[in-house]
Amino acid sequence: MSENSSSQPIGFKPLLRVFGYARPAHFGIALGIFVMLVSAVLGLVIPQVLGWLIDGPLQTGEVVQVWISSAIVLVLGVLQAIMLWLRRRFVLEPATKVEANLKFDLYSDLVDLPVSFHDKWPSGQLLSRAQGDTSTIRRWLMFGVVLLVTNVITIIVGFVILFVMSWVLGLVMLVFSLPLWLFTYRFEGKYEVYARRSQDQEGDLATRVEESVHGIRVLKAFGRGGDALKAFTKEAEGLRDTEIIKAKTVGWLWFWLIVVPSASFGVVLLFGAWVVATEQITLGGLVTFFATATALRWPIESIGFLLSLTADANTASTRIHDVTDAEKTISDPENPLTISEPKGALEFRDVHFGFKNSDGSTTEILKGVDLSVNAGETVALVGITGSGKTLVTALAARFYDPDSGTVLLDGVDIRNLTQEELHTNIAMAFEEATLFSASVQDNVLMGYPEGTKEDLDKALQIAQATFVYSLPEGVDTEIGEQGLSLSGGQRQRLALARAVAARPKILVLDDPLSALDVHTEALVENAMREVLKGTTALIVAHRPSTVQMADRVALLDGGKIIATGKHSDLLATNARYRFVLSSLEAENERKEVEND
Ligand SMILES: Nc1ncnc2c1ncn2[C@@H]1O[C@H](COP(=O)(O)OP(=O)(O)O)[C@@H](O)[C@H]1O
Ligand SMILES: [Mg+2]
């Protein structure tokens, strides 16, 4: 199970927070409660009319009055039906609106939350929160709240009526339903834990499905489909077990909810005979008493269902707030600075950074990185796998903040800039090229949406991505998850085109050519020279050819930049540099074999 779950009862604060979200639905819910109360009152008046009918007109034989009272009962019944229909009308639209708002807020938080949050949270958990939990809350707002409030009020008012009619019979009813209330109370505590567990397990299951679908080729290639299925089945069975416990818990509550009122009916009937015999109540009164008690049965029985719905919604709210409450550690400064004429100098000053381990300790990866990339300069970043090159690029884009030290853009600490300003100045391409479900054009012009056809063509030209023109619909072809699938090298070239098209002051490229063959890479590098003339660039490089594009090379080793200089100078003077390059070389050869 994910680290984000808790199995402790949580109290009902989360539900109160839902009411905050539900502001647009407040009026609708209030109207819903009102019409349901009217309906409940009607339901309680019907027995009174019946009692009056039995003790009055039926005994005296006044036919007209019999007709009148029957008509009254009929009208009351029809009115009740109308009220039920009105509840739906009043509540449906606002509740769906709340659901939509919740989804929207959750999504906008997901986009705002820092990379470190997404490093920790499995996507399926987020998916199930955005889908399942928001709709649980809608259901609760539509039925749960309205019925819970009205049914509780109905039960209280009903019991008062019963007591007023005959305190003896009322007391018998009440005493006999005591175990029911006790059981219901205990149920609440237990059910909530299972509700949380099952919702978390659903999230894990979603993660598993997502991973398998993404990794379907790997699963197939290694013949691991069966194992994946086993793992999936195991989790699905875990969920099923929880669901069964949940259902059993609810089942027991139902059992008591039905048995207890029936038993108390039997006892009340016995007492009833005695009460009528001693003339403490009329026959019509006894009928009214039973009819009223019958009218209370459904509200009483529904309490179990409503409570489980409430516990589900409470859990759903907690799970949603787990995400929305997560600290947005990377946010814009209160008084942001602006760089009026950006030149594009990038500097790392004594930057330390470590990832937190699950036991709370920190593994420091960068131990004082000092690197200065002058405006217009191209610096290649070289280091063995796992040395932290990707991390350095991520810090430049403020995906993370350094634990200590500073990253500066034109001498300004990037934490003093808005993220918008930072990201208009820096564009990135990653080794793992991500494309979105959209047209080629939209993907490439993502960082420069106002770009023209010429801008698009130019970027595609530089990145050697002109293959898109021969796609079925050219640059309008849908790519990404829902569209045409492209090869790794093709994706990388489009991602590079995207970075170039954004026309940033600073280009940060994390090994963006790794999936290209040597020939295409040379073409890209040639075309890039033109762009790099006017742009600052930090390029993570694996191949000597990429390194040669750079004015200067920086060697990252042991968490520090241990040498900078011209490729040829370093090659001549630095043994560690030679070692790192040759180990990268060996890795390249291995990769090429894998790609073939
Ligand atoms: N999200 C993360 N959580 C924990 N450790 C990480 C995370 N991302 C990277 N690392 C670790 O940080 C180190 C540097 O990673 P990275 O910058 O990707 O290396 P490089 O790009 O040089 O190959 C690696 O040891 C890697 O395992
Ligand atoms: Mg890397």
XYZ file of C-alpha atoms and ligand atoms in Angstrom:
624
model
C 0.000 0.000 0.000
C 1.173 3.535 -0.600
C 2.825 5.514 2.137
C 0.070 8.046 1.878
C -2.616 6.005 3.521
C -3.558 5.974 7.126
C -5.803 3.527 8.876
C -6.714 5.668 11.841
C -10.220 6.995 12.349
C -10.142 10.599 11.342
C -13.156 12.365 12.832
C -15.509 14.369 10.688
C -13.536 17.526 9.977
C -12.962 16.463 6.362
C -16.709 16.515 5.749
C -17.012 20.006 7.128
C -14.398 21.029 4.593
C -16.538 19.552 1.861
C -19.188 22.063 2.860
C -16.690 24.779 2.156
C -16.291 23.446 -1.363
C -20.021 22.917 -1.621
C -20.879 26.597 -1.352
C -22.567 26.662 -4.772
C -24.711 23.741 -3.626
C -25.697 25.153 -0.230
C -28.936 26.645 -1.443
C -29.893 23.559 -3.423
C -29.115 21.298 -0.481
C -31.120 23.515 1.871
C -34.079 23.401 -0.538
C -33.639 19.642 -0.798
C -33.722 19.276 2.972
C -36.743 21.545 3.139
C -38.837 19.574 0.627
C -37.795 16.315 2.245
C -38.906 17.637 5.630
C -42.224 18.671 4.118
C -42.513 15.182 2.709
C -41.719 13.686 6.128
C -44.332 15.874 7.810
C -46.889 14.700 5.242
C -45.858 11.140 6.017
C -46.506 11.724 9.708
C -49.848 13.458 9.111
C -51.295 10.509 7.201
C -51.462 8.270 10.350
C -53.220 11.084 12.219
C -55.902 11.261 9.517
C -56.252 7.471 9.664
C -56.710 7.519 13.478
C -59.245 10.285 13.222
C -61.082 8.281 10.514
C -61.290 5.184 12.726
C -62.350 6.905 15.918
C -64.741 9.327 14.148
C -66.601 8.813 10.864
C -66.120 5.016 10.730
C -67.836 4.656 14.120
C -70.550 7.215 13.504
C -70.972 6.088 9.859
C -70.864 9.570 8.258
C -70.127 8.608 4.650
C -69.198 12.102 3.429
C -66.517 12.434 6.076
C -65.130 9.014 5.169
C -64.781 10.209 1.581
C -63.189 13.462 2.646
C -60.593 11.846 4.852
C -59.726 9.256 2.174
C -59.278 12.092 -0.329
C -57.000 13.868 2.137
C -54.814 10.768 2.509
C -54.621 10.441 -1.280
C -53.650 14.080 -1.775
C -51.019 13.825 0.961
C -49.525 10.802 -0.784
C -49.350 12.577 -4.138
C -47.790 15.631 -2.504
C -45.155 13.399 -0.956
C -44.232 12.020 -4.360
C -43.936 15.533 -5.748
C -41.572 16.469 -2.907
C -39.291 13.525 -3.692
C -39.140 14.624 -7.296
C -38.377 18.209 -6.279
C -35.436 17.072 -4.130
C -33.746 15.585 -7.157
C -34.334 18.731 -9.147
C -32.944 21.028 -6.477
C -29.882 18.989 -5.597
C -28.723 17.373 -8.816
C -27.299 20.364 -10.615
C -25.474 22.019 -7.709
C -23.995 18.703 -6.587
C -22.566 17.958 -10.029
C -21.217 21.505 -10.045
C -19.398 20.854 -6.776
C -17.953 17.681 -8.238
C -16.692 19.591 -11.254
C -15.159 22.279 -9.006
C -13.440 19.651 -6.905
C -11.978 18.033 -10.006
C -10.837 21.372 -11.292
C -9.153 22.348 -8.017
C -7.513 18.974 -7.697
C -6.168 19.159 -11.216
C -4.845 22.669 -10.797
C -3.129 21.568 -7.581
C -1.602 18.609 -9.377
C -0.123 20.952 -11.930
C 1.122 23.358 -9.255
C 2.586 20.778 -6.922
C 6.363 20.489 -7.075
C 8.219 17.717 -8.855
C 9.258 16.317 -5.476
C 5.560 15.616 -4.762
C 5.126 13.730 -8.030
C 8.336 11.790 -7.374
C 6.597 10.309 -4.331
C 2.989 9.855 -5.433
C 1.956 7.031 -7.735
C -0.190 8.253 -10.590
C -2.990 5.737 -9.954
C -3.537 7.182 -6.487
C -3.963 10.605 -8.020
C -6.234 9.237 -10.713
C -8.533 7.469 -8.276
C -8.728 10.610 -6.154
C -9.612 12.774 -9.125
C -12.251 10.336 -10.380
C -13.601 8.046 -7.670
C -13.376 10.279 -4.647
C -14.884 13.329 -6.270
C -17.912 11.356 -7.435
C -18.314 9.819 -3.967
C -18.592 13.335 -2.632
C -21.159 14.265 -5.249
C -23.271 11.264 -4.307
C -23.069 12.188 -0.688
C -24.148 15.754 -1.374
C -27.051 14.543 -3.512
C -28.446 11.857 -1.220
C -26.319 11.563 1.855
C -26.582 14.942 3.519
C -30.171 15.627 2.561
C -31.510 12.267 3.670
C -29.328 12.040 6.748
C -30.552 15.389 8.033
C -34.203 14.823 7.174
C -34.281 11.253 8.393
C -32.691 12.105 11.719
C -35.170 14.959 12.208
C -38.028 12.693 11.140
C -36.980 10.032 13.627
C -36.777 12.560 16.473
C -40.109 14.188 15.636
C -41.699 10.775 15.123
C -40.580 9.587 18.545
C -41.907 12.763 20.149
C -45.287 12.076 18.506
C -45.186 8.472 19.721
C -44.427 9.634 23.271
C -47.195 12.217 23.233
C -49.688 9.597 22.011
C -48.692 7.036 24.615
C -45.630 7.423 26.739
C -45.774 3.745 27.734
C -45.645 2.484 24.157
C -43.157 5.191 23.178
C -40.858 4.128 25.991
C -41.073 0.482 24.935
C -40.168 1.432 21.365
C -37.251 3.559 22.537
C -35.827 1.008 24.962
C -35.976 -1.652 22.304
C -34.130 0.481 19.788
C -31.290 1.342 22.184
C -29.069 -1.567 21.064
C -29.555 -0.294 17.565
C -28.134 3.126 18.333
C -25.213 1.578 20.187
C -24.447 -0.741 17.322
C -24.692 2.093 14.806
C -22.229 4.121 16.829
C -19.678 1.304 16.893
C -20.241 0.660 13.214
C -19.156 4.173 12.346
C -15.675 3.761 13.788
C -15.030 0.431 12.132
C -16.467 1.169 8.756
C -14.393 4.294 8.272
C -11.143 2.329 8.516
C -12.287 -0.149 5.887
C -13.558 2.637 3.668
C -10.139 4.261 3.710
C -8.371 1.001 3.061
C -10.549 0.086 0.121
C -10.232 3.512 -1.485
C -6.438 3.369 -1.148
C -6.350 -0.109 -2.605
C -8.372 1.122 -5.545
C -5.708 3.759 -6.108
C -2.938 1.136 -6.009
C -4.849 -0.953 -8.480
C -5.185 2.004 -10.812
C -1.428 2.554 -10.568
C -0.819 -1.061 -11.480
C -3.097 -0.841 -14.529
C -1.469 2.364 -15.665
C 2.030 0.972 -15.321
C 1.177 -2.198 -17.169
C -0.422 -0.317 -20.018
C 2.565 2.005 -20.287
C 5.012 -0.845 -20.013
C 3.064 -3.306 -22.139
C 5.981 -3.802 -24.520
C 8.404 -4.603 -21.725
C 5.944 -7.027 -20.173
C 5.427 -8.770 -23.482
C 9.071 -8.766 -24.467
C 10.151 -10.378 -21.226
C 7.195 -12.708 -21.144
C 6.146 -11.126 -17.875
C 2.471 -10.645 -18.724
C 1.559 -13.560 -16.485
C 3.507 -12.189 -13.523
C 1.965 -8.781 -13.967
C -1.445 -10.434 -14.027
C -0.598 -12.307 -10.827
C 0.488 -9.124 -9.085
C -2.643 -7.413 -10.321
C -4.826 -10.302 -9.203
C -3.246 -10.238 -5.771
C -4.007 -6.568 -5.349
C -7.474 -6.963 -6.796
C -8.108 -9.748 -4.295
C -6.825 -7.558 -1.488
C -9.359 -4.968 -2.540
C -12.043 -7.609 -2.776
C -11.285 -8.798 0.765
C -11.649 -5.281 2.052
C -14.884 -4.846 0.122
C -16.210 -8.054 1.662
C -15.336 -6.923 5.179
C -16.957 -3.618 4.366
C -20.094 -5.304 3.075
C -20.209 -7.633 6.083
C -19.952 -4.691 8.431
C -22.794 -2.969 6.625
C -24.646 -6.281 6.485
C -24.606 -6.593 10.252
C -25.881 -3.090 10.646
C -28.726 -3.834 8.234
C -29.530 -6.952 10.199
C -29.986 -4.976 13.402
C -31.734 -2.167 11.638
C -34.412 -4.586 10.438
C -34.609 -7.030 13.334
C -34.765 -4.483 16.122
C -37.729 -2.477 14.842
C -39.598 -5.701 14.008
C -38.996 -7.081 17.481
C -40.044 -3.849 19.119
C -43.198 -3.871 16.977
C -44.107 -7.257 18.406
C -43.561 -6.131 21.974
C -45.414 -2.865 21.394
C -48.343 -4.843 20.008
C -48.577 -6.826 23.274
C -48.397 -3.691 25.349
C -50.780 -2.027 22.907
C -53.555 -4.515 23.650
C -53.164 -3.797 27.355
C -53.043 -0.042 26.862
C -56.271 -0.120 24.775
C -57.929 -2.441 27.277
C -57.166 -0.090 30.152
C -58.502 2.723 27.958
C -55.315 4.743 28.017
C -55.588 5.001 24.213
C -58.379 4.592 21.648
C -58.328 1.976 18.898
C -57.795 4.744 16.352
C -54.954 6.008 18.542
C -53.291 2.581 18.453
C -53.616 2.441 14.657
C -52.121 5.921 14.422
C -49.308 4.848 16.733
C -48.446 1.849 14.560
C -48.827 3.765 11.321
C -46.478 6.411 12.685
C -43.982 3.794 13.830
C -44.222 2.222 10.367
C -43.566 5.577 8.737
C -40.386 5.750 10.832
C -39.090 2.387 9.703
C -37.636 3.524 6.421
C -35.823 6.516 7.960
C -34.430 4.211 10.650
C -33.413 1.522 8.172
C -31.801 3.998 5.830
C -29.512 5.323 8.563
C -27.045 2.476 8.040
C -26.724 3.130 4.337
C -26.511 6.858 4.888
C -23.827 6.463 7.518
C -21.712 4.298 5.250
C -22.177 6.822 2.466
C -21.117 9.523 4.915
C -18.040 7.588 5.986
C -17.143 7.044 2.319
C -17.481 10.744 1.629
C -15.445 11.600 4.705
C -12.665 9.325 3.503
C -12.920 10.701 -0.008
C -12.561 14.211 1.335
C -9.504 13.203 3.383
C -7.916 11.605 0.363
C -8.559 14.637 -1.799
C -7.148 16.924 0.865
C -4.062 14.738 1.192
C -3.272 16.093 -2.241
C -4.582 19.630 -2.012
C -2.925 20.156 1.390
C 0.455 18.943 0.181
C 2.855 21.794 0.574
C 3.572 23.730 -2.584
C 7.217 24.026 -1.697
C 8.004 25.744 -4.955
C 5.939 28.883 -5.246
C 6.296 32.385 -6.565
C 7.894 34.989 -4.264
C 5.655 37.653 -2.743
C 7.618 40.467 -4.298
C 9.079 38.981 -7.448
C 11.970 40.645 -9.205
C 11.980 41.034 -12.951
C 14.900 41.029 -15.308
C 14.197 43.874 -17.703
C 16.660 42.836 -20.386
C 17.491 39.188 -19.915
C 20.916 38.219 -21.211
C 20.810 34.595 -20.243
C 23.701 34.052 -17.854
C 23.179 30.961 -15.708
C 25.098 30.332 -12.538
C 25.162 27.640 -9.856
C 26.753 28.890 -6.650
C 27.747 26.277 -4.066
C 24.601 24.243 -4.725
C 23.869 21.316 -2.414
C 20.987 18.946 -2.994
C 19.931 15.597 -1.608
C 16.905 13.343 -1.908
C 15.067 12.395 1.256
C 14.995 8.684 1.946
C 11.932 7.044 3.406
C 13.685 6.696 6.788
C 14.083 10.483 6.946
C 17.770 10.579 6.119
C 19.080 12.436 3.108
C 21.343 11.160 0.387
C 23.307 14.165 -0.768
C 23.887 14.053 -4.505
C 25.209 17.533 -5.215
C 27.824 18.655 -2.731
C 28.628 22.204 -3.677
C 28.222 22.665 -7.419
C 29.842 25.830 -8.753
C 29.261 26.460 -12.417
C 28.890 29.594 -14.401
C 27.516 29.613 -17.933
C 28.029 33.016 -19.476
C 25.422 34.651 -21.692
C 25.632 33.132 -25.164
C 28.015 30.419 -24.090
C 27.450 26.702 -24.626
C 28.599 24.459 -21.819
C 28.539 20.685 -22.003
C 27.943 18.871 -18.734
C 29.739 15.569 -18.505
C 29.674 12.960 -15.764
C 29.155 9.266 -15.250
C 25.639 7.860 -15.020
C 24.053 8.762 -11.726
C 26.444 11.616 -11.034
C 23.580 14.123 -10.942
C 23.585 15.725 -14.373
C 19.818 15.511 -14.764
C 19.473 16.956 -11.304
C 21.588 19.979 -12.232
C 19.308 20.662 -15.208
C 16.253 20.218 -12.989
C 17.588 22.774 -10.523
C 18.074 25.281 -13.342
C 14.351 25.029 -14.106
C 13.511 25.124 -10.391
C 11.875 21.712 -10.368
C 13.545 21.509 -6.986
C 15.093 24.160 -4.771
C 18.666 23.579 -3.588
C 19.113 22.588 0.057
C 21.701 25.327 0.209
C 23.407 27.529 -2.327
C 21.867 29.479 -5.171
C 20.929 29.187 -8.805
C 21.070 32.547 -10.530
C 19.723 33.885 -13.776
C 21.545 37.043 -14.839
C 22.716 37.390 -11.259
C 19.203 37.080 -9.776
C 18.385 34.154 -7.485
C 15.755 32.259 -9.481
C 13.672 31.924 -6.297
C 13.090 35.681 -6.578
C 11.563 35.346 -10.035
C 8.070 34.191 -10.839
C 8.059 30.736 -12.339
C 6.468 32.214 -15.408
C 9.359 34.591 -15.904
C 11.882 31.844 -15.271
C 10.235 29.521 -17.752
C 9.969 32.108 -20.502
C 13.732 32.435 -20.241
C 14.599 28.767 -19.968
C 13.445 25.998 -22.267
C 14.290 22.359 -21.808
C 14.424 19.089 -23.641
C 14.774 15.837 -21.758
C 16.186 12.488 -22.605
C 12.751 10.991 -22.096
C 10.784 12.981 -24.605
C 7.195 13.419 -23.485
C 4.633 14.285 -26.085
C 1.043 15.163 -25.319
C -2.102 13.940 -27.014
C -2.292 16.771 -29.494
C -1.151 17.617 -33.013
C 2.537 17.813 -33.931
C 2.132 21.569 -34.286
C 0.615 22.027 -30.832
C 3.298 19.866 -29.281
C 6.136 21.757 -30.881
C 4.725 25.238 -30.342
C 3.848 24.487 -26.730
C 6.372 26.982 -25.386
C 5.533 29.576 -28.034
C 1.843 29.175 -28.875
C 1.773 32.436 -30.852
C 4.468 31.066 -33.175
C 3.789 31.102 -36.927
C 4.083 28.373 -39.531
C 7.587 29.666 -40.280
C 8.647 29.346 -36.648
C 7.315 25.808 -36.619
C 9.097 24.869 -39.833
C 12.345 26.365 -38.655
C 12.301 24.487 -35.356
C 11.470 21.221 -37.141
C 14.302 21.879 -39.582
C 16.863 22.429 -36.834
C 15.805 19.358 -34.922
C 15.870 17.312 -38.131
C 12.234 16.465 -37.509
C 11.021 17.029 -41.049
C 9.719 13.462 -41.054
C 6.489 14.931 -39.674
C 5.630 16.335 -43.109
C 5.145 12.820 -44.406
C 2.852 11.810 -41.540
C -0.774 11.195 -42.655
C -1.889 14.737 -41.856
C 1.464 16.484 -41.744
C 1.921 18.791 -38.774
C -1.754 18.375 -37.886
C -1.321 14.680 -37.186
C -2.360 13.710 -33.681
C 0.505 12.192 -31.730
C 1.044 11.248 -28.112
C -0.838 8.661 -26.118
C -4.049 8.913 -28.116
C -2.438 9.298 -31.491
C 0.227 7.996 -33.742
C 3.130 6.452 -31.911
C 6.598 7.611 -32.892
C 10.013 6.080 -32.418
C 12.236 7.176 -29.531
C 14.473 9.147 -31.873
C 11.488 10.833 -33.506
C 10.070 11.799 -30.142
C 13.396 13.218 -29.036
C 13.655 15.310 -32.176
C 10.176 16.742 -31.629
C 11.025 17.495 -28.006
C 14.141 19.274 -29.161
C 12.121 21.208 -31.742
C 9.777 22.209 -28.929
C 12.661 23.589 -26.870
C 14.117 25.430 -29.850
C 10.741 26.853 -30.918
C 10.276 28.432 -27.503
C 13.180 30.779 -28.395
C 14.514 30.890 -24.875
C 17.466 32.885 -23.649
C 18.771 29.673 -22.122
C 18.457 26.179 -23.533
C 18.862 23.324 -21.107
C 19.178 20.016 -22.870
C 19.416 16.796 -20.911
C 20.930 14.336 -23.289
C 18.268 15.041 -25.907
C 20.019 13.226 -28.738
C 20.677 9.908 -27.047
C 18.224 7.946 -29.181
C 19.452 9.336 -32.500
C 21.766 7.468 -34.797
C 25.198 9.011 -35.290
C 24.346 10.371 -38.728
C 21.146 12.157 -37.681
C 22.849 13.386 -34.563
C 25.545 15.020 -36.674
C 22.851 16.737 -38.775
C 21.089 18.026 -35.661
C 24.335 19.228 -34.179
C 25.192 21.086 -37.350
C 21.836 22.792 -37.430
C 22.022 23.546 -33.721
C 25.206 25.549 -34.137
C 23.208 28.378 -35.651
C 20.795 28.458 -32.713
C 23.525 28.111 -30.119
C 25.321 31.200 -31.414
C 22.695 33.463 -29.938
C 21.637 31.319 -26.979
C 23.098 30.286 -23.665
C 23.076 26.522 -23.440
C 23.743 23.858 -20.871
C 23.881 20.498 -22.587
C 24.229 17.162 -20.877
C 26.307 15.170 -23.283
C 27.133 11.504 -23.696
C 29.094 11.594 -26.899
C 32.297 13.353 -27.829
C 30.527 14.781 -30.880
C 27.994 16.555 -28.679
C 30.742 17.724 -26.389
C 32.488 19.288 -29.360
C 29.532 21.612 -29.977
C 30.276 23.260 -26.657
C 32.558 26.196 -25.985
C 33.450 24.647 -22.678
C 33.009 21.374 -20.840
C 32.215 20.984 -17.146
C 33.001 17.703 -15.463
C 30.591 16.696 -12.692
C 32.097 14.159 -10.349
C 31.459 13.282 -6.721
C 28.779 15.961 -6.455
C 31.016 18.799 -7.612
C 32.243 20.375 -10.809
C 35.817 19.219 -10.590
C 37.091 20.685 -13.854
C 36.027 23.019 -16.637
C 37.738 23.832 -19.844
C 37.955 23.130 -23.551
C 37.279 19.531 -24.545
C 40.721 19.171 -26.119
C 42.498 20.675 -23.106
C 40.673 18.461 -20.634
C 41.333 15.448 -22.782
C 45.011 16.258 -22.723
C 45.358 17.150 -19.064
C 42.625 15.431 -17.052
C 42.808 11.697 -16.476
C 39.414 11.563 -14.760
C 37.858 13.285 -17.786
C 39.359 10.699 -20.101
C 38.052 7.955 -17.872
C 34.512 9.398 -17.741
C 34.379 9.910 -21.492
C 35.527 6.392 -22.187
C 32.984 4.949 -19.761
C 30.241 6.984 -21.472
C 31.542 5.704 -24.774
C 31.215 2.124 -23.601
C 27.697 2.845 -22.463
C 26.814 4.368 -25.825
C 27.941 1.235 -27.582
C 25.840 -0.864 -25.289
C 22.819 1.363 -25.935
C 23.297 1.156 -29.679
C 23.280 -2.590 -29.491
C 20.051 -2.419 -27.470
C 18.447 -0.030 -29.950
C 19.222 -2.282 -32.918
N 13.405 11.362 -7.370
C 14.521 10.820 -6.881
N 14.531 10.301 -5.635
C 15.643 9.752 -5.121
N 16.820 9.680 -5.767
C 16.878 10.179 -7.012
C 15.730 10.773 -7.628
N 16.095 11.176 -8.869
C 17.406 10.851 -9.017
N 17.866 10.246 -7.908
C 19.256 9.800 -7.691
O 20.103 10.912 -7.821
C 21.300 10.543 -8.485
C 21.535 11.450 -9.661
O 20.562 11.213 -10.631
P 20.588 11.914 -12.049
O 20.691 13.378 -11.878
O 19.415 11.419 -12.796
O 21.930 11.334 -12.666
P 22.476 11.451 -14.153
O 21.528 12.283 -14.943
O 23.812 12.076 -14.005
O 22.584 10.062 -14.665
C 21.153 9.102 -8.878
O 21.879 8.332 -7.942
C 19.692 8.809 -8.751
O 19.479 7.506 -8.350
Mg 20.320 11.813 -16.549
